Structure formats: C-alpha cells, structure tokens
Short mmCIF file of C-alpha atoms in Angstrom, two decimals:
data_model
loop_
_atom_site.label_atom_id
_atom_site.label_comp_id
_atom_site.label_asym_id
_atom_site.label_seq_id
_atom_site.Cartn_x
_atom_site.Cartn_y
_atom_site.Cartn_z
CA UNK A 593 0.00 0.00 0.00
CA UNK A 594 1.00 3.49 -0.75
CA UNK A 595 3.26 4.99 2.22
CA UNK A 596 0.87 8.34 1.62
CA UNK A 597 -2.59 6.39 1.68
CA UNK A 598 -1.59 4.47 4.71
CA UNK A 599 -1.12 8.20 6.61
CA UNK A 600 -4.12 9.29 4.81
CA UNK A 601 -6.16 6.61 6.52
CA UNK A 602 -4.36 7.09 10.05
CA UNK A 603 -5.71 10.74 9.66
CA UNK A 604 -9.20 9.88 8.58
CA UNK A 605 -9.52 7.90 11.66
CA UNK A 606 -8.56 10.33 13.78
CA UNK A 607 -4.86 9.10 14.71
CA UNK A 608 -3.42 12.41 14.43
CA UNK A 609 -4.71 16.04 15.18
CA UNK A 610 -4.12 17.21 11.87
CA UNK A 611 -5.98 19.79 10.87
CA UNK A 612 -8.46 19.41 7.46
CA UNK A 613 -6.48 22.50 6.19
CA UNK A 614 -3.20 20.06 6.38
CA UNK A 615 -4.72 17.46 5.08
CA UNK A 616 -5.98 18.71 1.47
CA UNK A 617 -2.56 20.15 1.39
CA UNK A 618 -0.72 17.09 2.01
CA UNK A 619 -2.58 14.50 0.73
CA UNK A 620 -1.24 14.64 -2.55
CA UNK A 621 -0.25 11.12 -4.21
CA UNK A 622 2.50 10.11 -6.74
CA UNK A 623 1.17 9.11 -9.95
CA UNK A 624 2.54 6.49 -12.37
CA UNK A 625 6.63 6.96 -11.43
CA UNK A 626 6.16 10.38 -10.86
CA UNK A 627 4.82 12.03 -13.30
CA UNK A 628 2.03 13.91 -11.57
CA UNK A 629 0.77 15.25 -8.61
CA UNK A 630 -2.65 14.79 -7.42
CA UNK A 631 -4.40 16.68 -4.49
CA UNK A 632 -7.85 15.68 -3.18
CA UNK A 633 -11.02 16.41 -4.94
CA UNK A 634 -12.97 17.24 -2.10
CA UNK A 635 -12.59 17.53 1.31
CA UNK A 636 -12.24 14.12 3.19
CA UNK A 637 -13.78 13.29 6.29
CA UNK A 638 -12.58 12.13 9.84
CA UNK A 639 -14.15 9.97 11.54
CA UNK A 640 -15.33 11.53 15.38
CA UNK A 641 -13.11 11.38 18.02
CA UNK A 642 -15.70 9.19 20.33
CA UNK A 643 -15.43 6.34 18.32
CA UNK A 644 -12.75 4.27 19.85
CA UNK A 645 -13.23 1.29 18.24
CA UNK A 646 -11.67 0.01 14.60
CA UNK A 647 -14.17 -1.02 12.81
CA UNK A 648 -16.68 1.34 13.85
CA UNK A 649 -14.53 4.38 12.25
CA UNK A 650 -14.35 2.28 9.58
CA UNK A 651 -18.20 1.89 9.94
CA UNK A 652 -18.47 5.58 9.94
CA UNK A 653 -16.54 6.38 6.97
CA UNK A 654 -18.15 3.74 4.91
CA UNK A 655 -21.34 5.77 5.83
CA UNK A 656 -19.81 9.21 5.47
CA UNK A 657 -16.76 9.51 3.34
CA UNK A 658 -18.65 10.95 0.10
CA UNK A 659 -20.74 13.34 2.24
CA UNK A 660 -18.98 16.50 0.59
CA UNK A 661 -18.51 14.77 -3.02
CA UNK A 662 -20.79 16.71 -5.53
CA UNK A 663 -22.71 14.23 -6.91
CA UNK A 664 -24.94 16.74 -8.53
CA UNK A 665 -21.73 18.23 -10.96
CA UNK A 666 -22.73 18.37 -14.84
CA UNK A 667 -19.46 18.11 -15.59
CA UNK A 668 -16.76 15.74 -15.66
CA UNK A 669 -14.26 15.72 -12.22
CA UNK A 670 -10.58 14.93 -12.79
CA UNK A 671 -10.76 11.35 -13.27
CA UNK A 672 -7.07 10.75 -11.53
CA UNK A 673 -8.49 12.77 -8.31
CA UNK A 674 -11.68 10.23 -7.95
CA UNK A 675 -9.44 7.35 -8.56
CA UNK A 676 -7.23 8.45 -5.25
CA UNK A 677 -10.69 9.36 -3.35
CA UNK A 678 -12.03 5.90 -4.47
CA UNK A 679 -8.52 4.26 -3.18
CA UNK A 680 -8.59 5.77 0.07
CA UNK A 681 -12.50 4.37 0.69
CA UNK A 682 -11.84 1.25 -0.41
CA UNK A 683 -8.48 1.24 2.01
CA UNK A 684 -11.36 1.61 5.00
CA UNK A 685 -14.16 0.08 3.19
CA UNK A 686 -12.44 -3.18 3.49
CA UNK A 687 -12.33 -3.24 7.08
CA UNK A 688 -15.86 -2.24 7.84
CA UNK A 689 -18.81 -4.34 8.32
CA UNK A 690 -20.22 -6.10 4.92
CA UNK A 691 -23.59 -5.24 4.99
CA UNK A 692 -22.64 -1.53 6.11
CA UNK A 693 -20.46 -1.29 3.28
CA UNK A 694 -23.16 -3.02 0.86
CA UNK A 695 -25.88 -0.31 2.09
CA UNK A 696 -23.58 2.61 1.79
CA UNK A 697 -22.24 1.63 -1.57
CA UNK A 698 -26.26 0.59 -3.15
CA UNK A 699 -26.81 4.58 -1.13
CA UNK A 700 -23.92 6.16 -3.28
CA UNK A 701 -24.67 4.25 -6.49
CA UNK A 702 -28.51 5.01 -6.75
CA UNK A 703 -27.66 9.01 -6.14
CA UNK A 704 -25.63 8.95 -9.14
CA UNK A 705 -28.26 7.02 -11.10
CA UNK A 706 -29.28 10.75 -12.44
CA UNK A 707 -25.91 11.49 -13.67
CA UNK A 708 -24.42 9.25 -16.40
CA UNK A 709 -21.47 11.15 -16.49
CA UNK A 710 -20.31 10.83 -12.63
CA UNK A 711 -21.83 7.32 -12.64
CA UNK A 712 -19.57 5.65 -15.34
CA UNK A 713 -16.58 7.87 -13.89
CA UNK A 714 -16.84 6.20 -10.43
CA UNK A 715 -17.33 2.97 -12.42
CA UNK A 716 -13.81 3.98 -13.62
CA UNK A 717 -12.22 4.51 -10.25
CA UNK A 718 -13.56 1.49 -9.12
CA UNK A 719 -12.07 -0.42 -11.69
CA UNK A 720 -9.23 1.34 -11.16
CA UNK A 721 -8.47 0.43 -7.62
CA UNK A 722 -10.18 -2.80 -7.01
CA UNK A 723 -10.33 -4.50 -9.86
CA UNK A 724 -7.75 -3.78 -13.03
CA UNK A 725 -4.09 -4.67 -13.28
CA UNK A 726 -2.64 -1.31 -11.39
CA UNK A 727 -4.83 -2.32 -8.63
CA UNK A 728 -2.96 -1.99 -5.63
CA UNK A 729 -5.55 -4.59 -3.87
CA UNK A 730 -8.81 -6.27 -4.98
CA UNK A 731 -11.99 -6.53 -3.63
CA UNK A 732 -14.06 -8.07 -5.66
CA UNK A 733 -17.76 -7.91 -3.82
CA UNK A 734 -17.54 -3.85 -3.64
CA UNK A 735 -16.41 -3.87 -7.42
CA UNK A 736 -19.69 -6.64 -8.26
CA UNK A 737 -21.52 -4.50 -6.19
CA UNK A 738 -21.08 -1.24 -7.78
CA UNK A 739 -20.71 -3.02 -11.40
CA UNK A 740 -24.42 -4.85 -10.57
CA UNK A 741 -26.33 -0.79 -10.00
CA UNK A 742 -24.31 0.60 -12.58
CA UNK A 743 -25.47 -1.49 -15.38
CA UNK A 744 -28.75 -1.02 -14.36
CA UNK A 745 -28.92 2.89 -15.23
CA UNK A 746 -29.97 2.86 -18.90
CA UNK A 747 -27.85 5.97 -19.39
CA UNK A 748 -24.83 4.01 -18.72
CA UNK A 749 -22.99 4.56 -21.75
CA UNK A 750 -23.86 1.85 -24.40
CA UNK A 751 -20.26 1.40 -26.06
CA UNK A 752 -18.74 0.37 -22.28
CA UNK A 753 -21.56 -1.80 -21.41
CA UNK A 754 -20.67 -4.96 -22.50
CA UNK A 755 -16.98 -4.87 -21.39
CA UNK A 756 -18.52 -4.03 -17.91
CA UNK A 757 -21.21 -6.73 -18.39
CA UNK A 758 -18.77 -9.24 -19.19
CA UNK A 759 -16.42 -8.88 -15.81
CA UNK A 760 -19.98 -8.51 -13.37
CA UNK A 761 -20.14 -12.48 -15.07
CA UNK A 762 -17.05 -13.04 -14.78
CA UNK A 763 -17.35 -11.88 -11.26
CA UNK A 764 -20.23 -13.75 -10.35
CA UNK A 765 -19.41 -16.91 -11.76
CA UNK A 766 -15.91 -16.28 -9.50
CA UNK A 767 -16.90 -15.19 -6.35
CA UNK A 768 -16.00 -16.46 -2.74
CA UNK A 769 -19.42 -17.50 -1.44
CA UNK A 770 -20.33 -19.00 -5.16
CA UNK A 771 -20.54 -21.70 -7.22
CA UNK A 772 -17.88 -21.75 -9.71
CA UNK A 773 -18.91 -21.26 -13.31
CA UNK A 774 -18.25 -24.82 -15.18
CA UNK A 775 -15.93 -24.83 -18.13
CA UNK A 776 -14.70 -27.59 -21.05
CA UNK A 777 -11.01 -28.58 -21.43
CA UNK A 778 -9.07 -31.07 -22.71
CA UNK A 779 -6.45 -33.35 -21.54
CA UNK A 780 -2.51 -34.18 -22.90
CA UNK A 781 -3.94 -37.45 -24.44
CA UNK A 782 -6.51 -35.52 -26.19
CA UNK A 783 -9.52 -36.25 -24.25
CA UNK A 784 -12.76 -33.80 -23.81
CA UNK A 785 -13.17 -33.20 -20.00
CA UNK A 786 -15.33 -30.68 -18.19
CA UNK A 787 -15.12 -28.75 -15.04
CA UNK A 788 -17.99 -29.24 -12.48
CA UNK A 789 -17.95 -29.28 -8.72
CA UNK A 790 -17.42 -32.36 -7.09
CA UNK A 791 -17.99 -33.48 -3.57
CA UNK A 792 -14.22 -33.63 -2.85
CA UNK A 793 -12.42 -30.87 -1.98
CA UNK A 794 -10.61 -28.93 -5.19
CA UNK A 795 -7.68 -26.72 -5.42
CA UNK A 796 -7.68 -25.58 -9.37
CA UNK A 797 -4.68 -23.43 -10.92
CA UNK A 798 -5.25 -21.22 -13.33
CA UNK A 799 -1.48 -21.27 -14.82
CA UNK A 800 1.29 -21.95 -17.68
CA UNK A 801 3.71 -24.58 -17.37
CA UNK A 802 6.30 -21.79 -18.43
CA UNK A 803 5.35 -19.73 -15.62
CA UNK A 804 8.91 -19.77 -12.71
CA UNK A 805 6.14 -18.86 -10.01
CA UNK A 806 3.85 -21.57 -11.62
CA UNK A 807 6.95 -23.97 -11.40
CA UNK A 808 8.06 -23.33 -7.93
CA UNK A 809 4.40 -23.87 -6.92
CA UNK A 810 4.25 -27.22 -8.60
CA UNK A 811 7.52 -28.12 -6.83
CA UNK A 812 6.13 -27.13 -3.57
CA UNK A 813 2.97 -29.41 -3.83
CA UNK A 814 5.09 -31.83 -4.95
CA UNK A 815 7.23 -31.88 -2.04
CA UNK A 816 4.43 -31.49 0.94
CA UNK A 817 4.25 -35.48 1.86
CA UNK A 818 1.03 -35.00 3.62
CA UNK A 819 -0.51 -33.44 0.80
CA UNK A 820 0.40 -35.31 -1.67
CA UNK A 821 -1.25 -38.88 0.30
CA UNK A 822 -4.09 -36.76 0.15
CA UNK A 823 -4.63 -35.74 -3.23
CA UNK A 824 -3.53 -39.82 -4.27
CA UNK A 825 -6.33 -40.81 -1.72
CA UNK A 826 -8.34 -39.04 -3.53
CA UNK A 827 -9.49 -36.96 -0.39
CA UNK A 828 -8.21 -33.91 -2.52
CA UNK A 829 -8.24 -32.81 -6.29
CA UNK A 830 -5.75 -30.80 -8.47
CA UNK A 831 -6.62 -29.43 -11.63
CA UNK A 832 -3.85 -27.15 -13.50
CA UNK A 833 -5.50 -25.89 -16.34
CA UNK A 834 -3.54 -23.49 -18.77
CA UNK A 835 -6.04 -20.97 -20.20
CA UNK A 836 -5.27 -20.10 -24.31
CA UNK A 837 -2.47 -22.91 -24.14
CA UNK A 838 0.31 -22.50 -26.96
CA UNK A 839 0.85 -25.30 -29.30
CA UNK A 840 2.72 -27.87 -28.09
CA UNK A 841 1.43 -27.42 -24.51
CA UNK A 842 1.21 -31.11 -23.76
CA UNK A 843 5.35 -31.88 -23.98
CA UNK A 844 5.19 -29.14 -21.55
CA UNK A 845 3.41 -30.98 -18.90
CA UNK A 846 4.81 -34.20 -19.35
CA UNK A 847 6.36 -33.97 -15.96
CA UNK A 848 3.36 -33.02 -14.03
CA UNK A 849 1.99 -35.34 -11.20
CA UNK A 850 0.13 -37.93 -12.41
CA UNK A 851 -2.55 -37.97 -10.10
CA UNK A 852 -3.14 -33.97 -11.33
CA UNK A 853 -6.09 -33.51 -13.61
CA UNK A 854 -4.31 -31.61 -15.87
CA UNK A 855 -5.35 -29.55 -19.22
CA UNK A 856 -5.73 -26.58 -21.44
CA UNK A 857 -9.13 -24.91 -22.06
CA UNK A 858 -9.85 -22.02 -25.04
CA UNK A 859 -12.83 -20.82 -23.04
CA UNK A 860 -12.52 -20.61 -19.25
CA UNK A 861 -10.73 -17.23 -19.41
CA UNK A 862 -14.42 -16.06 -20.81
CA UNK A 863 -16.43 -17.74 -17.51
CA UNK A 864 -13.70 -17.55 -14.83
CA UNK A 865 -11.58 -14.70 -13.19
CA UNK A 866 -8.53 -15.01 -14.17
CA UNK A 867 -6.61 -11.56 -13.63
CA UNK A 868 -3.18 -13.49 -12.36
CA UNK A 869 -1.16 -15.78 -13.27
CA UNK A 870 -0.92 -18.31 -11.22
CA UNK A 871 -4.53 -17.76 -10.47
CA UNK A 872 -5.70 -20.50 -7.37
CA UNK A 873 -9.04 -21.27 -6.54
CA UNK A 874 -10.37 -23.58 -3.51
CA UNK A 875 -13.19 -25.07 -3.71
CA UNK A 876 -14.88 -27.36 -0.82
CA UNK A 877 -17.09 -30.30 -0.66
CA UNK A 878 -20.28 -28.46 -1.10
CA UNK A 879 -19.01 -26.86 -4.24
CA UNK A 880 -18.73 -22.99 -3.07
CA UNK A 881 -15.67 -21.33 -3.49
CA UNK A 882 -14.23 -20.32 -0.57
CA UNK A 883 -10.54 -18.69 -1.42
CA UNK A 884 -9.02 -17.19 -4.39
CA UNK A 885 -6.14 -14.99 -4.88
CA UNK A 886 -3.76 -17.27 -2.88
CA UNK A 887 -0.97 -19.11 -3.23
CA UNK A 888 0.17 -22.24 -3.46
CA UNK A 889 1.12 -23.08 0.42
CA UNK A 890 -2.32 -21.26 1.46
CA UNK A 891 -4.21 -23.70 -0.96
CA UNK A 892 -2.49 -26.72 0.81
CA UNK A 893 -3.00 -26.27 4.13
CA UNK A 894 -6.93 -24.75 3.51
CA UNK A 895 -7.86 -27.66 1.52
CA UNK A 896 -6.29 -29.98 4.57
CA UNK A 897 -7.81 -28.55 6.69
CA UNK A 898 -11.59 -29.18 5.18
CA UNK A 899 -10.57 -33.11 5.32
CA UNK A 900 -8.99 -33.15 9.22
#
C-alpha cells in the first residue's frame, strides 16, 4: 500500500490532530513513477473522536466519506483525483462491516443514477483500484456491487456496457461464497473433459507450465508429503488448467503429477476470473468457493484442513 494512503487513513480515523487545512494540502499522491501530482477532490472526512473502536470508524466512513462529493456536478471531475478518493475508501471500506459497506455503496450508487457522467466515472475509479491490473488490492464484492447498480442505469454509456457486463459475469461466476462457473477442457492425451464441482475438496490453478512462479508452486505441492497422500487418496483434487495454451502445450506438462487432472481450455478465461497468473481457486465439498487470490502453500494447508 501506498506509504501516503496508509497516513491518509491514520488521519481519517482520527490518529493524528491534523488539521483538514493540512490534510488537502498534504494528501497529494504520486502518480505512475512520478509524473504527476494529485491533491484531493474534495474535502475528506474524519471519523469523530468518540469512536474508539476500529471497525466502527471504519463503519463511519463507509457511511460518510462521500458526504462532501458533488454528486450533482454536470461536468466531468478529474478522473485521476476520484481514482485516489475511491482508493482511500476502499483502504477503509475493506475493514468495515459487509452489509454496512453493501448499504452505503447501493446509497452512493442510486444518487448517481441521475448522472451518467459521474456514474460511469466512479465505475472507472472502481475499476481502477479494485479491480484492473494497477490495482494496488482487490476486492471483488464492492467492485460486483457497484458493477451490478451501474449497469442497471440505462444511461450508462452503451459502447462500455458490455466490457462491464462481461467482468460482473465473470465476477459472479468467481466469487467467494459462489458456485464456480463450469468450463470444457481437454487433456494431454486428447480427451474432452469438463469442469464441475465435485464433492471432494478442489484446489484448481489457473497457470502456464512456463510460468517460474507456476513452477516453484508445482515443486512445492510436490514436495508437501502429507498433501500429496491426500490428493492420491483421492481426499483432494488438483486441476492445472492453462487458459489459451500455446501449441505444443502437452510436452510441456509431461512432468506433471500424475494424479493432477491436468489440461488446457480455449474458453474458461471467458467464464472464470482469471486476472493473475498463477490464479488459485479452492473449492470445498459443497461446491462454493471459498478462497481465491492465494498461493500455493495457502491452498495446501486450507484444503487440509476441510478433510482433518
């Protein structure tokens, strides 16, 4: 996280006796290497002194952070300004309570329902921060969330639409909670195979056998003694599935443990979320997702855990 954010946040929950004054003035951010300067686009709040607790600032600012944003400008704000004011919510968003987050983020959505303009520019710094590749962190219910009442407005603008429609599916079909979307692929040997969730726990990697972090991953799974009983037990299931493989993908996994499920598929980047590669999915016995985003080591001991 940004050194500037992090003191940005200590401010905004009342860690300091800053003034407001100070912090417009130095809550500037460095953008992209340095090449500009950005300093808030509105005033940000601070959360009251009584609350002691965490979570309840947190609460608060969830509730009150976009108080003095002008939701009712006809024109367009400085994009890069939103972006950091998005960035430094979502920094305390993430700590505060789910459904306070989910009613304060349907409240802020639905009051920019009568502005197109403002509405697909916070879609933007959404995107921005939670979701896209310079996303410093990801949180993918808020972005669903705000994705879900965006599309909704029929004066969202009709050329973004479907590239917004097609990561809220993406999304859904993804997310922790879920079940995951099912998807065709097909094995070394040549064999049609399909995705579905089973009743045994799953650990599927989204990777390429080219891929050093993809290697060392393997190597570690490999080398884990418990695990590996496990997954031959068949108490545990691998799938490594390489998303748009090359040609010539299948000499390339030649090496790969035998009691993997491993293949390529030409469509599961179009169902599944796949923003990283390796990208690692655990799924349990009932068929819900219940991690993403982790690695390797994190997989292993979560999916031995749902079988001790």
């Amino acid at each position: 996280m940004n050194k500037k954010i992090l003191i940005l946040v200590a401010v905004l929950m009342g860690g300091t006796a800053m003034s407001n004054a100070q912090l417009v003035n130095d809550s500037t951010e460095l953008i992209d290497a340095g090449v500009m300067y950005v300093d808030p686009l509105f005033e940000y709040p601070v959360a009251p002194e009584e609350l002691s607790d965490f979570r309840d600032k947190c609460n608060w600012l969830a509730n009150n952070f976009w108080n003095a944003f002008d939701i009712k400008a006809k024109d367009a704000v400085d994009q890069a300004k939103l972006n950091h004011a998005f960035k430094v919510y979502a920094t305390t968003a993430q700590f505060a309570d789910k459904d306070v987050v989910t009613l304060a983020v349907d409240k802020l959505m639905k009051n920019l329902q009568k502005n197109p303009i403002l509405l697909f520019q916070m879609t933007k710094a959404a995107e921005e921060t939670v979701y896209g590749p310079r996303a410093e962190f990801w949180i993918d219910e808020l972005y669903a969330r705000i994705l879900s009442s965006a599309l909704v407005s029929k004066k969202f603008p009709q050329s973004k639409r479907s590239r917004y429609e097609h990561q809220l599916k993406q999304l859904e079909n993804s997310m922790i909670g879920n079940t995951p979307g099912q998807f065709d692929f097909v094995r070394p040997n040549g064999d049609a195979a399909q995705y579905f969730p089973m009743s045994t726990p799953t650990i599927i990697i989204f990777g390429d056998p080219n891929c050093d972090e993809c290697r060392m991953g393997k190597l570690r799974m490999q080398a884990n003694v418990t695990f590996n009983k496990a997954v031959t037990d068949g108490k545990i299931n691998v799938l490594f599935i390489i998303p748009d493989a090359e040609e010539g993908w299948e000499k390339q996994v030649e090496d790969f443990p035998k009691n993997w499920n491993v293949g390529a598929s030409e469509t599961v980047g179009d169902i599944l979320d796949i923003r990283d590669v390796p990208e690692i999915y655990l799924v349990d016995s009932d068929g819900k997702i219940i991690a993403k985003h982790i690695g390797t080591t994190e997989a292993m001991n979560k999916a031995l855990s749902l079988i001790n």
